[in-house]
Amino acid sequence: MQTVQINLNGRDVVVNEDLSILEAAKANGIRIPSLCNHTDQDVKANCRVCVVEVEGVRNLVASCSTKVAEGMKIRTDSPRVRSAVRTVVELILADHPQECLTCIRNGTCELQELSQRLGISNVRGRKRHDKLPIDDSTNVLVRDPNKCIKCGRCVEACNNIQQVGILFTHYRSTDVQITPEYGKSLSEVACVLCGQCVLACPVGAIYEKDNTAEVWDVIGDPKKHVVVQVAPAVRVSIAEEFGMPPGSISTLKMFSALRMLGFDRVFDTNFSADLTIMEEGNELLHRIQNGGVLPMITSCSPGWIKYIEHYYPEMLPHVSSCKSPQQMFGAVAKTYYAEKSGVPAEDICVVSIMPCTAKKYEAARPEMNDSGFQDVDIVLTTREFGRMIKQAGIEFDDLPDSEPDSPLGKSTGAAALFGATGGVMEAALRTVYEVVTGETLEKMEFEDVRGFEGIKSASVNLAGQNVNVAVSHGLSNAKQMMEMIKSGEGDYTFIEVMCCPGGCIGGGGQPYGTTTDIRKKRIESIYEVDRNMPIRKSHENPEIKEIYEYFLIAPLGEKSHKLLHTKYTDRKNLTAK
Amino acid sequence: MNKLSKENYIFDIEPDKYIDLEGYRAMGGFSALKKALENEPSVSIEEIKKSGLRGRGGAAFPTGIKLEMVRKNEETKRYIVCNADEGEPGTFKDRFIMRHLPYQLIEGIAIAAYMVGASKGYIYVRHEYPEVQLKLRESLEALKNAGLLGNNIMGTGFSLDLHIFSGAGSYLCGEETALLSSIEGRKGRPRVKPPYPTQSGLWGKPTLINNVETLANIPRIIEKGADWYASLGTENSSGTKLISLSGDVNNRGIAEVPFGITFAEIIEQFGGGPLPRRSVKAVNIGGASGVLVPPEMLDTPLDYNKCAEVGITIGSGAIFVLDDTRSIIKNVQNRVKFFLHESCGKCTPCREGLRQIDGIVEDFLEEKAAKSDIESLERYAVTMQQASFCGLGQAAGNSLVSSLVHYRKEYEEACVNDTDDVEKKA
Amino acid sequence: MGITNIYNIIEPKDMNKNALLQILLSVQDADPRNYVSEENINQIAQMLNVSRSRVYTTASFYSEISLKPRGFHLIRVCSNAPCENDGKAEILKTIEKTLGITIGETTKDEFFTLESVNCLGACYMSPAIKIDDQVYGNLTPKETIGILKNIMEADKHE
C-alpha cells in the first residue's frame, strides 16, 4: 500500500493513496458532509454537499470523487467551502417538503441530520409548489417523489446491485424524476419489492407501507387471538434500532418485547424454518430419486420468487414447491395450533416480523390461504417492529430474557442459519446428509457456502455420490446464476437463491444504514446463534418431531402438500396479479 | 497584421460554396494525409505539438499533448471521436466547415486517427443539422470509393472505419464524457473525471475526442508546417480562429481571423460595426456559456492568455453583439432559460440553482425584485460556478455574473424597493 | 400507433444496447407520427434484453426524441438570444395564430406540430425557424405566413 502526505485544514497527515479526499478526511477525524455518497455504491458526485477547497484548483472539488495526491492541500472549513455547502443544502431544502415532524424518516433522515449539523435555521429561496402524486399502489412500498432529492442511491441499488432496472432518473433539469418508465406506479411494473431502494434512500422518498397501526388494533381487540412469529434475521438486527452495535444478538430480549407489546402467543419463524428443511430436504431427495427437475432452487425469499416469476418464468419448474417459513408458519398456526389450543382459526391473527418488505407481498398472495383463511395476516418489517417498541415506551436494553411459546417456538441452529446467505443450503445439507447416509454428521459447518462472495459453490459427498450445490445472493448474482443454468454451465443439483445481498440479514426491511460491513457483522452473529444452540439440525427439533407425529404425519404427505407447498405464476405479462 | 492574406486561410469558406472531393483534391487535399502516412505517427504528433494548436471547442487544451496521451496509452484498441455536436448558442462555424469543406475535416480525422492509432471513429453530429449529416454520409461514401477511407488507405495498410453518429438534442452532449455516454446508448450525462477520455473513453478505451474546427486544422498544419501555422497567431495562441458573428452588426456570419486581432477590430472589420445611429452596449463572447463584455474591454486581443487575464472566455468563438437598444437582463434571462432547459439535472447546484435564478430574474423583469435579490443571484451563480459537477453548470452563471459586474446598475434600477424581502415568495 | 416490426428498419446485428440512441431515432423517423410509442419502447427493451425503464431513461433525456405523437410537419422556432432579439416572439405569435396551436401542440388535422428549439446554428440569419429539415432565416411575420401557406398548398396536391 502506497501512502501520500496531504495537508488537511493545516495539518499534515499521511494517508493511503487510494483514498478519496472524503475517505482520507474521515480517517483523520473529519466527517465531510455528504448525501449521495454510499459506501457500497459507485461514486456519483451528484449532490455536491461534500465539496472542499484544494489549493491550486480554481473551483471547489467533490471530495467523494477526487483522490488524494502527494502534497495536496485541502480545506474543508474555509469560508468559500462553508458558503457553498450551505447554499447547496439550502437549495435541496428549498425543493423539499418541510414535513419533518410527520415524516417516516423523522430522526433517521440524512438530510435532516445534515441540516441540523450545519445549523440551518432559515431556508432561503423559493419553494416548489407543484405536488407530485404519491405512489402507494402496492401493499409494500410507498414512493413520495416530493421528498426525492435525486441523489441516485435507489437507482444504483435497483440497477447495479439488484439489476432489476425499475427505477431510473428520467427526463432532465428540474423535470428530473426517479420513477419507473412513464412515471408508472410500482404495481404496474415488474418490481420485485425487495426494498433495497428503501435501504439506500437517505430521506423519506421511498419507504415501507407502515402496518403498525393495524397490529395495535388487533392486539387491542379482545376477540382476536394474536400470535406473532419473528424471522431468523431480526434477532441480529433489531438492537440497532435502539443504538446498539451492529450484529448485537438480542433473541431473548426480543421475545420479552413481543410479550410486553401484548401478543397472545410469541412464536418463532425459526420453528417453521426447521419445518421448511424437513419438506424441502425431502423434496430434493424425491427429485433426485425420481428423476425430477434439477437443479432444485430454494423458494424462501419472496423477492426472489417474484423475480423469477417476472423474469425467468420458464425456470419455475426448478423452484421448490415449498412455501417459505413465514407462510408455513401461518398455515400451521391456523390449523395445527388452532386445533391444539382450541382457539377457533377465524379468531387467530398471525403477525410476522420480517427483515423484508417483499414478505408483505407474499403474505397477501391470494393462493396463500390453505388454512382456509389468509395464512399470515399482517407483516411488519424490523423497522416497524422497532417503532412499536418505541411507541410502547419499552426500554429495549433493560429487557429481561424470555423464551418463545410452545408448540411453534422451538428451533435449532440450522433454522437460525436461514438469515444468512448460504444458510438454507447449510441447514438442508445437515439434514439431507443424515437422512441419506444414516450417519451422524460430525462437522456441521459447510464453510464453502459461507462468506460474502456473490456466487458460491460446493461439492458434497452423500453416501459416495458427489452432489454439487451453489448459493447466490443479491439479484444480480441470481440473474447470472439463471443464465448459467440456462446455458447448461455448472452441473448443480441444489441451488440456494436469496434476493438481497447477504441474504435476509441484508433485507429491505432491516434498519436504515445497512451496509456491507454491517451485513457481515450480522452474518457472524447468525453463526454465533447457531453455535450456541443445543440442537443444530432441523430434524432433531422436538416440536418438529411432534408436529409430524400428531398432525402432518410425514414430509411431502397429504397434509404437507395441502398446507406447506404452493404453486407459482408466470408473470412475464407484467400486470399479472 | 490583422487581415489574413488569402493564401493563409485555413478554411476556404464562402457562402454557398461547396467543395467536393474533386475540388478538394485539386486544392491539394489529401496530400497531408499521404504525407502523414509516409511517416511514423510520432513525426506528425511532434508537428502538431510544435504548431501550438489548441482545442477549438472551448477548453483550448493543447491538441498535440492530447494526441500523445492517447498514442502512449498501453491499450491498443483506441477510438477517435469528432465532436460535431455544435450546440453552443450563437455558434455555427462547425456547420460551415461540414457543409462547405467536409473533406478537409475528414482528412483531419484520418490523420489524427493515424497519429493516435485508432482504427474506428465516429463523427457525432447534432440532430438539428440533418443536411450536414447527409453531406457527411455522402462524403464518407465517396472517400471509401476513392480508397481514401476504410481498409488499407492509399495502400499503406492503415485503415479507418468512420461513422456518422447522430445526437438527439442535448447541448450537454457537447461535453466530451456526456458525448461518449450518448454514443454508448445512454443519457448524455457527464462522467466523473479522471479518468479522462484519453485514458478511458469510449467503452473504456483510450479515445481522442476533438472539435470539428480543431481536426480540420490538422491537414493544413501537416501540409504547410508548424512554423507557418504558429506564425499566424500570437505566442500562446497560434493559428487562426473561426468566429461566428451575430447580433446587432451590419454583417453577420463566419469570419476567419488570426489570433491577436482585437474584438473591436473583428466587430468593425468583419461585422461592419453597429447599425446606423446605434452603439455597442455589450458583447457576448463564447456563446451562452460565455461572458458579457462591455465596450471598454473590446480592445482585448483574441488570445487565450490575455483573455483569461481579464475574465473573457473565447470558448467556441461566438461573438454576439448587443446594441444600446437591448436589455441586459432580458438577454441574461435568455441564457438562464437555455441552461434551465439543457441542464441534465444530475447535480444540485446546477439543477436547483438555475431554478432559483430563473425565478429571481423573472422578478427583475416583472419589476417585483428587491435589492436583496441581487445578492441571492450572486450567491447562487457563484455556488454553481464553484460546486457544479461539469462545465455546463460551472459556466451556466457566466453571463449572469459578468452582467452583475458590468451592468449592475441595470439590476439596481429594476428593483422596486430596497427592503430585504425574501419571504414574500416562500 | 407505433411500428409493429422494428426489425423492418433495424438489422438484427445492429440491435444492441450500445446502439440504443440510434435505434430510438430510427424508430422515430420511421413512425408516421414522428415519435417513439410506448409499444416501441417495450419492444426495444425486450429485443435488447434490458428493462423498459432503461430504454425510457435514454429516450426521455433527449429533446429531439418525442414520446408523444406529432404532426406530419415539425416546426421549430429558434429561441436563442439573436433570434429572440430580432423578433422571435412575433414570428411565434404569427405561427400560433395561423395554425391555432401553441408550443408543444399539434394541429387537429395532425399536419403541424410546433416546438421550440434552443439554437439552430443559424444566428447569421436571425430570426430563424426550421420546418422539417429546412431552415428559414431573416423572417418577417408576412414571410412566415407565406411559408406555412406554401407547405399547406403543396400537401394538398400530394
Short mmCIF file of N, CA, C and O in Angstrom, two decimals, chain B residues 180-281:
data_model
loop_
_atom_site.label_atom_id
_atom_site.label_comp_id
_atom_site.label_asym_id
_atom_site.label_seq_id
_atom_site.Cartn_x
_atom_site.Cartn_y
_atom_site.Cartn_z
N LEU B 180 -19.64 10.78 -25.06
CA LEU B 180 -19.27 9.35 -25.10
C LEU B 180 -20.40 8.49 -24.54
O LEU B 180 -20.74 7.45 -25.10
N SER B 181 -20.99 8.93 -23.43
CA SER B 181 -22.12 8.19 -22.86
C SER B 181 -23.24 8.08 -23.87
O SER B 181 -23.91 7.06 -23.98
N SER B 182 -23.44 9.15 -24.62
CA SER B 182 -24.50 9.18 -25.61
C SER B 182 -24.23 8.17 -26.72
O SER B 182 -25.13 7.44 -27.14
N ILE B 183 -22.99 8.08 -27.18
CA ILE B 183 -22.65 7.08 -28.21
C ILE B 183 -22.88 5.67 -27.65
O ILE B 183 -23.29 4.77 -28.36
N GLU B 184 -22.64 5.53 -26.35
CA GLU B 184 -22.81 4.21 -25.74
C GLU B 184 -24.28 3.89 -25.47
O GLU B 184 -24.60 2.89 -24.84
N GLY B 185 -25.17 4.75 -25.92
CA GLY B 185 -26.59 4.46 -25.83
C GLY B 185 -27.22 4.87 -24.51
O GLY B 185 -28.28 4.38 -24.14
N ARG B 186 -26.55 5.76 -23.80
CA ARG B 186 -27.10 6.18 -22.53
C ARG B 186 -27.48 7.65 -22.57
O ARG B 186 -27.33 8.31 -23.58
N LYS B 187 -27.96 8.12 -21.43
CA LYS B 187 -28.26 9.54 -21.32
C LYS B 187 -26.97 10.31 -21.46
O LYS B 187 -25.92 9.84 -21.05
N GLY B 188 -27.06 11.51 -21.99
CA GLY B 188 -25.87 12.33 -22.12
C GLY B 188 -25.54 13.04 -20.83
O GLY B 188 -25.57 14.26 -20.76
N ARG B 189 -25.24 12.26 -19.82
CA ARG B 189 -24.82 12.87 -18.56
C ARG B 189 -23.31 12.78 -18.45
O ARG B 189 -22.72 11.79 -18.87
N PRO B 190 -22.67 13.80 -17.89
CA PRO B 190 -21.21 13.76 -17.79
C PRO B 190 -20.74 12.70 -16.80
O PRO B 190 -21.49 12.29 -15.92
N ARG B 191 -19.51 12.25 -16.98
CA ARG B 191 -18.94 11.25 -16.07
C ARG B 191 -17.92 11.91 -15.16
O ARG B 191 -17.45 13.01 -15.44
N VAL B 192 -17.58 11.18 -14.11
CA VAL B 192 -16.56 11.67 -13.19
C VAL B 192 -15.21 11.65 -13.90
O VAL B 192 -14.86 10.67 -14.54
N LYS B 193 -14.47 12.78 -13.83
CA LYS B 193 -13.12 12.85 -14.39
C LYS B 193 -12.14 13.15 -13.27
O LYS B 193 -12.43 14.03 -12.47
N PRO B 194 -10.95 12.57 -13.20
CA PRO B 194 -10.48 11.48 -14.04
C PRO B 194 -11.27 10.19 -13.78
O PRO B 194 -11.93 10.13 -12.74
N PRO B 195 -11.12 9.21 -14.64
CA PRO B 195 -10.27 9.14 -15.83
C PRO B 195 -10.78 10.01 -16.97
O PRO B 195 -11.98 10.13 -17.16
N TYR B 196 -9.86 10.59 -17.70
CA TYR B 196 -10.19 11.39 -18.87
C TYR B 196 -10.37 10.47 -20.08
O TYR B 196 -9.86 9.34 -20.07
N PRO B 197 -11.05 10.95 -21.11
CA PRO B 197 -11.25 10.10 -22.30
C PRO B 197 -9.94 9.58 -22.90
O PRO B 197 -9.92 8.50 -23.45
N THR B 198 -8.87 10.36 -22.76
CA THR B 198 -7.60 9.89 -23.30
C THR B 198 -7.16 8.60 -22.61
O THR B 198 -6.44 7.79 -23.19
N GLN B 199 -7.59 8.41 -21.36
CA GLN B 199 -7.26 7.19 -20.63
C GLN B 199 -8.34 6.13 -20.78
O GLN B 199 -8.08 4.97 -21.04
N SER B 200 -9.57 6.57 -20.53
CA SER B 200 -10.70 5.65 -20.56
C SER B 200 -11.89 6.38 -21.18
O SER B 200 -12.59 7.10 -20.51
N GLY B 201 -12.05 6.19 -22.47
CA GLY B 201 -13.09 6.94 -23.17
C GLY B 201 -14.22 6.05 -23.61
O GLY B 201 -14.89 5.43 -22.79
N LEU B 202 -14.39 5.96 -24.93
CA LEU B 202 -15.48 5.17 -25.47
C LEU B 202 -15.31 3.71 -25.07
O LEU B 202 -14.26 3.11 -25.31
N TRP B 203 -16.33 3.14 -24.49
CA TRP B 203 -16.32 1.75 -24.00
C TRP B 203 -15.05 1.44 -23.20
O TRP B 203 -14.46 0.37 -23.29
N GLY B 204 -14.61 2.45 -22.45
CA GLY B 204 -13.47 2.26 -21.57
C GLY B 204 -12.12 2.28 -22.26
O GLY B 204 -11.09 2.07 -21.62
N LYS B 205 -12.12 2.53 -23.56
CA LYS B 205 -10.85 2.53 -24.30
C LYS B 205 -10.34 3.96 -24.47
O LYS B 205 -11.14 4.91 -24.53
N PRO B 206 -9.02 4.11 -24.59
CA PRO B 206 -8.48 5.45 -24.83
C PRO B 206 -9.08 6.07 -26.08
O PRO B 206 -9.17 5.40 -27.12
N THR B 207 -9.50 7.30 -25.96
CA THR B 207 -10.24 7.93 -27.05
C THR B 207 -9.76 9.36 -27.27
O THR B 207 -9.64 10.13 -26.32
N LEU B 208 -9.49 9.67 -28.53
CA LEU B 208 -9.19 11.07 -28.88
C LEU B 208 -10.51 11.71 -29.24
O LEU B 208 -11.20 11.25 -30.15
N ILE B 209 -10.85 12.75 -28.54
CA ILE B 209 -12.08 13.46 -28.89
C ILE B 209 -11.75 14.93 -29.08
O ILE B 209 -11.18 15.57 -28.21
N ASN B 210 -12.06 15.41 -30.27
CA ASN B 210 -11.75 16.79 -30.61
C ASN B 210 -12.87 17.42 -31.41
O ASN B 210 -13.63 16.74 -32.09
N ASN B 211 -12.90 18.73 -31.33
CA ASN B 211 -13.88 19.52 -32.05
C ASN B 211 -13.61 19.53 -33.56
O ASN B 211 -12.48 19.31 -34.01
N VAL B 212 -14.64 19.79 -34.33
CA VAL B 212 -14.55 19.84 -35.80
C VAL B 212 -13.43 20.79 -36.26
O VAL B 212 -12.57 20.43 -37.07
N GLU B 213 -13.46 22.00 -35.74
CA GLU B 213 -12.50 23.01 -36.20
C GLU B 213 -11.07 22.57 -35.90
O GLU B 213 -10.17 22.75 -36.73
N THR B 214 -10.86 22.01 -34.72
CA THR B 214 -9.52 21.54 -34.35
C THR B 214 -9.01 20.53 -35.36
O THR B 214 -7.90 20.64 -35.88
N LEU B 215 -9.85 19.52 -35.62
CA LEU B 215 -9.42 18.44 -36.51
C LEU B 215 -9.23 18.95 -37.94
O LEU B 215 -8.32 18.51 -38.65
N ALA B 216 -10.06 19.90 -38.33
CA ALA B 216 -9.96 20.41 -39.70
C ALA B 216 -8.73 21.30 -39.89
O ALA B 216 -8.34 21.61 -41.00
N ASN B 217 -8.13 21.73 -38.80
CA ASN B 217 -6.88 22.49 -38.87
C ASN B 217 -5.70 21.59 -39.23
O ASN B 217 -4.71 22.04 -39.82
N ILE B 218 -5.79 20.33 -38.83
CA ILE B 218 -4.64 19.42 -38.90
C ILE B 218 -4.05 19.26 -40.31
O ILE B 218 -2.83 19.36 -40.48
N PRO B 219 -4.89 19.05 -41.37
CA PRO B 219 -4.28 18.87 -42.69
C PRO B 219 -3.40 20.05 -43.12
O PRO B 219 -2.33 19.87 -43.66
N ARG B 220 -3.87 21.27 -42.81
CA ARG B 220 -3.09 22.44 -43.23
C ARG B 220 -1.77 22.52 -42.46
O ARG B 220 -0.75 22.92 -42.99
N ILE B 221 -1.81 22.13 -41.19
CA ILE B 221 -0.57 22.16 -40.39
C ILE B 221 0.44 21.15 -40.93
O ILE B 221 1.61 21.45 -41.10
N ILE B 222 -0.07 19.95 -41.23
CA ILE B 222 0.83 18.90 -41.75
C ILE B 222 1.38 19.33 -43.11
O ILE B 222 2.55 19.16 -43.42
N GLU B 223 0.50 19.93 -43.90
CA GLU B 223 0.87 20.31 -45.25
C GLU B 223 1.88 21.46 -45.27
O GLU B 223 2.91 21.40 -45.93
N LYS B 224 1.57 22.50 -44.48
CA LYS B 224 2.40 23.71 -44.57
C LYS B 224 3.38 23.88 -43.42
O LYS B 224 4.19 24.81 -43.45
N GLY B 225 3.31 23.03 -42.45
CA GLY B 225 4.31 23.06 -41.38
C GLY B 225 3.89 23.84 -40.15
O GLY B 225 3.11 24.79 -40.22
N ALA B 226 4.45 23.42 -39.04
CA ALA B 226 4.11 24.01 -37.75
C ALA B 226 4.56 25.47 -37.67
O ALA B 226 3.88 26.31 -37.08
N ASP B 227 5.70 25.77 -38.25
CA ASP B 227 6.23 27.13 -38.13
C ASP B 227 5.31 28.13 -38.83
O ASP B 227 5.02 29.21 -38.30
N TRP B 228 4.88 27.73 -40.01
CA TRP B 228 3.94 28.60 -40.73
C TRP B 228 2.70 28.83 -39.89
O TRP B 228 2.24 29.96 -39.73
N TYR B 229 2.17 27.74 -39.32
CA TYR B 229 0.93 27.84 -38.56
C TYR B 229 1.11 28.76 -37.35
O TYR B 229 0.30 29.65 -37.09
N ALA B 230 2.22 28.52 -36.64
CA ALA B 230 2.47 29.30 -35.43
C ALA B 230 2.66 30.78 -35.76
O ALA B 230 2.31 31.65 -34.96
N SER B 231 3.17 31.05 -36.95
CA SER B 231 3.43 32.44 -37.31
C SER B 231 2.14 33.24 -37.51
O SER B 231 2.13 34.46 -37.52
N LEU B 232 1.01 32.52 -37.67
CA LEU B 232 -0.25 33.21 -37.94
C LEU B 232 -0.84 33.89 -36.70
O LEU B 232 -1.59 34.84 -36.80
N GLY B 233 -0.52 33.35 -35.53
CA GLY B 233 -1.19 33.87 -34.34
C GLY B 233 -0.26 34.61 -33.41
O GLY B 233 0.63 35.33 -33.85
N THR B 234 -0.52 34.42 -32.13
CA THR B 234 0.33 35.05 -31.12
C THR B 234 1.17 33.97 -30.45
O THR B 234 1.04 32.79 -30.78
N GLU B 235 1.96 34.37 -29.47
CA GLU B 235 2.91 33.46 -28.85
C GLU B 235 2.22 32.21 -28.27
O GLU B 235 2.66 31.10 -28.49
N ASN B 236 1.12 32.42 -27.54
CA ASN B 236 0.49 31.24 -26.94
C ASN B 236 -0.86 30.90 -27.56
O ASN B 236 -1.57 30.03 -27.07
N SER B 237 -1.22 31.58 -28.61
CA SER B 237 -2.45 31.25 -29.33
C SER B 237 -2.12 31.27 -30.81
O SER B 237 -2.20 32.31 -31.46
N SER B 238 -1.72 30.12 -31.32
CA SER B 238 -1.27 30.15 -32.71
C SER B 238 -2.40 29.84 -33.67
O SER B 238 -3.44 29.31 -33.29
N GLY B 239 -2.17 30.20 -34.91
CA GLY B 239 -3.12 29.91 -35.97
C GLY B 239 -4.24 30.91 -36.08
O GLY B 239 -4.11 32.07 -35.68
N THR B 240 -5.35 30.42 -36.61
CA THR B 240 -6.50 31.30 -36.83
C THR B 240 -7.70 30.75 -36.06
O THR B 240 -7.68 29.63 -35.57
N LYS B 241 -8.72 31.54 -36.02
CA LYS B 241 -9.94 31.12 -35.32
C LYS B 241 -11.14 31.49 -36.18
O LYS B 241 -11.18 32.58 -36.76
N LEU B 242 -12.08 30.58 -36.22
CA LEU B 242 -13.33 30.90 -36.88
C LEU B 242 -14.24 31.58 -35.88
O LEU B 242 -14.44 31.09 -34.77
N ILE B 243 -14.76 32.70 -36.30
CA ILE B 243 -15.65 33.47 -35.43
C ILE B 243 -17.07 33.39 -36.00
O ILE B 243 -17.27 33.57 -37.20
N SER B 244 -18.01 33.08 -35.13
CA SER B 244 -19.43 33.13 -35.55
C SER B 244 -19.97 34.46 -35.06
O SER B 244 -20.12 34.67 -33.85
N LEU B 245 -20.21 35.34 -35.97
CA LEU B 245 -20.60 36.70 -35.61
C LEU B 245 -22.10 36.89 -35.82
O LEU B 245 -22.62 36.63 -36.90
N SER B 246 -22.77 37.36 -34.76
CA SER B 246 -24.22 37.57 -34.89
C SER B 246 -24.64 38.76 -34.04
O SER B 246 -23.84 39.34 -33.32
N GLY B 247 -25.89 39.12 -34.16
CA GLY B 247 -26.43 40.20 -33.34
C GLY B 247 -26.45 41.52 -34.09
O GLY B 247 -26.59 41.56 -35.32
N ASP B 248 -26.29 42.60 -33.32
CA ASP B 248 -26.52 43.93 -33.86
C ASP B 248 -25.30 44.50 -34.58
O ASP B 248 -24.68 45.46 -34.11
N VAL B 249 -24.95 43.88 -35.67
CA VAL B 249 -23.89 44.40 -36.54
C VAL B 249 -24.42 44.43 -37.97
O VAL B 249 -25.45 43.83 -38.27
N ASN B 250 -23.70 45.09 -38.84
CA ASN B 250 -24.16 45.19 -40.23
C ASN B 250 -24.00 43.88 -40.99
O ASN B 250 -24.83 43.53 -41.81
N ASN B 251 -22.87 43.20 -40.74
CA ASN B 251 -22.65 41.92 -41.42
C ASN B 251 -22.50 40.80 -40.41
O ASN B 251 -21.66 40.87 -39.52
N ARG B 252 -23.31 39.77 -40.59
CA ARG B 252 -23.20 38.62 -39.70
C ARG B 252 -22.64 37.45 -40.50
O ARG B 252 -22.74 37.42 -41.72
N GLY B 253 -22.10 36.51 -39.80
CA GLY B 253 -21.62 35.31 -40.49
C GLY B 253 -20.32 34.81 -39.92
O GLY B 253 -19.97 35.11 -38.77
N ILE B 254 -19.62 34.03 -40.74
CA ILE B 254 -18.39 33.40 -40.30
C ILE B 254 -17.20 34.25 -40.74
O ILE B 254 -17.15 34.71 -41.88
N ALA B 255 -16.26 34.44 -39.85
CA ALA B 255 -15.02 35.13 -40.21
C ALA B 255 -13.85 34.31 -39.72
O ALA B 255 -13.88 33.78 -38.61
N GLU B 256 -12.84 34.16 -40.57
CA GLU B 256 -11.63 33.52 -40.10
C GLU B 256 -10.62 34.62 -39.77
O GLU B 256 -10.30 35.44 -40.63
N VAL B 257 -10.18 34.62 -38.54
CA VAL B 257 -9.28 35.71 -38.11
C VAL B 257 -8.02 35.10 -37.48
O VAL B 257 -8.06 34.00 -36.93
N PRO B 258 -6.91 35.82 -37.59
CA PRO B 258 -5.71 35.34 -36.91
C PRO B 258 -5.82 35.69 -35.43
O PRO B 258 -6.46 36.71 -35.07
N PHE B 259 -5.28 34.88 -34.56
CA PHE B 259 -5.22 35.25 -33.14
C PHE B 259 -4.42 36.53 -33.03
O PHE B 259 -3.51 36.80 -33.83
N GLY B 260 -4.77 37.35 -32.06
CA GLY B 260 -4.08 38.62 -31.88
C GLY B 260 -4.94 39.81 -32.28
O GLY B 260 -4.77 40.92 -31.78
N ILE B 261 -5.89 39.56 -33.14
CA ILE B 261 -6.82 40.62 -33.54
C ILE B 261 -7.68 40.98 -32.32
O ILE B 261 -7.95 40.13 -31.47
N THR B 262 -8.10 42.23 -32.20
CA THR B 262 -8.93 42.57 -31.03
C THR B 262 -10.41 42.35 -31.37
O THR B 262 -10.78 42.29 -32.55
N PHE B 263 -11.21 42.25 -30.32
CA PHE B 263 -12.65 42.04 -30.53
C PHE B 263 -13.25 43.25 -31.24
O PHE B 263 -14.11 43.11 -32.10
N ALA B 264 -12.77 44.43 -30.89
CA ALA B 264 -13.27 45.65 -31.54
C ALA B 264 -12.99 45.58 -33.04
O ALA B 264 -13.84 45.94 -33.86
N GLU B 265 -11.79 45.11 -33.38
CA GLU B 265 -11.44 45.00 -34.80
C GLU B 265 -12.33 44.00 -35.52
O GLU B 265 -12.75 44.22 -36.66
N ILE B 266 -12.60 42.89 -34.88
CA ILE B 266 -13.47 41.89 -35.51
C ILE B 266 -14.83 42.51 -35.81
O ILE B 266 -15.37 42.39 -36.91
N ILE B 267 -15.36 43.22 -34.80
CA ILE B 267 -16.70 43.80 -34.96
C ILE B 267 -16.70 44.87 -36.06
O ILE B 267 -17.64 44.96 -36.85
N GLU B 268 -15.64 45.62 -36.14
CA GLU B 268 -15.54 46.66 -37.17
C GLU B 268 -15.27 46.06 -38.55
O GLU B 268 -16.03 46.27 -39.49
N GLN B 269 -14.14 45.31 -38.64
CA GLN B 269 -13.68 44.86 -39.95
C GLN B 269 -14.61 43.83 -40.58
O GLN B 269 -14.86 43.86 -41.78
N PHE B 270 -15.09 42.89 -39.76
CA PHE B 270 -15.92 41.84 -40.35
C PHE B 270 -17.41 42.13 -40.17
O PHE B 270 -18.21 41.80 -41.02
N GLY B 271 -17.73 42.74 -39.04
CA GLY B 271 -19.14 42.99 -38.79
C GLY B 271 -19.61 44.33 -39.35
O GLY B 271 -20.81 44.60 -39.37
N GLY B 272 -18.67 45.14 -39.75
CA GLY B 272 -19.06 46.45 -40.27
C GLY B 272 -19.63 47.35 -39.18
O GLY B 272 -20.36 48.30 -39.47
N GLY B 273 -19.33 47.04 -37.96
CA GLY B 273 -19.74 47.89 -36.84
C GLY B 273 -21.21 47.83 -36.54
O GLY B 273 -21.96 47.09 -37.20
N PRO B 274 -21.66 48.59 -35.54
CA PRO B 274 -23.09 48.59 -35.18
C PRO B 274 -23.94 49.23 -36.26
O PRO B 274 -23.42 49.91 -37.13
N LEU B 275 -25.22 49.04 -36.17
CA LEU B 275 -26.15 49.60 -37.13
C LEU B 275 -26.12 51.13 -37.02
O LEU B 275 -25.71 51.68 -36.00
N PRO B 276 -26.57 51.84 -38.06
CA PRO B 276 -26.54 53.31 -38.03
C PRO B 276 -27.22 53.87 -36.77
O PRO B 276 -28.26 53.37 -36.35
N ARG B 277 -26.61 54.88 -36.23
CA ARG B 277 -27.12 55.59 -35.04
C ARG B 277 -27.24 54.71 -33.80
O ARG B 277 -27.98 55.00 -32.88
N ARG B 278 -26.56 53.60 -33.83
CA ARG B 278 -26.56 52.73 -32.64
C ARG B 278 -25.13 52.60 -32.14
O ARG B 278 -24.18 52.88 -32.88
N SER B 279 -25.00 52.18 -30.90
CA SER B 279 -23.67 51.91 -30.37
C SER B 279 -23.67 50.57 -29.66
O SER B 279 -24.73 50.05 -29.28
N VAL B 280 -22.49 50.00 -29.49
CA VAL B 280 -22.39 48.70 -28.85
C VAL B 280 -22.59 48.85 -27.34
O VAL B 280 -21.96 49.70 -26.72
N LYS B 281 -23.47 48.05 -26.81
CA LYS B 281 -23.70 48.11 -25.36
C LYS B 281 -22.94 46.98 -24.66
O LYS B 281 -22.36 47.17 -23.60
#
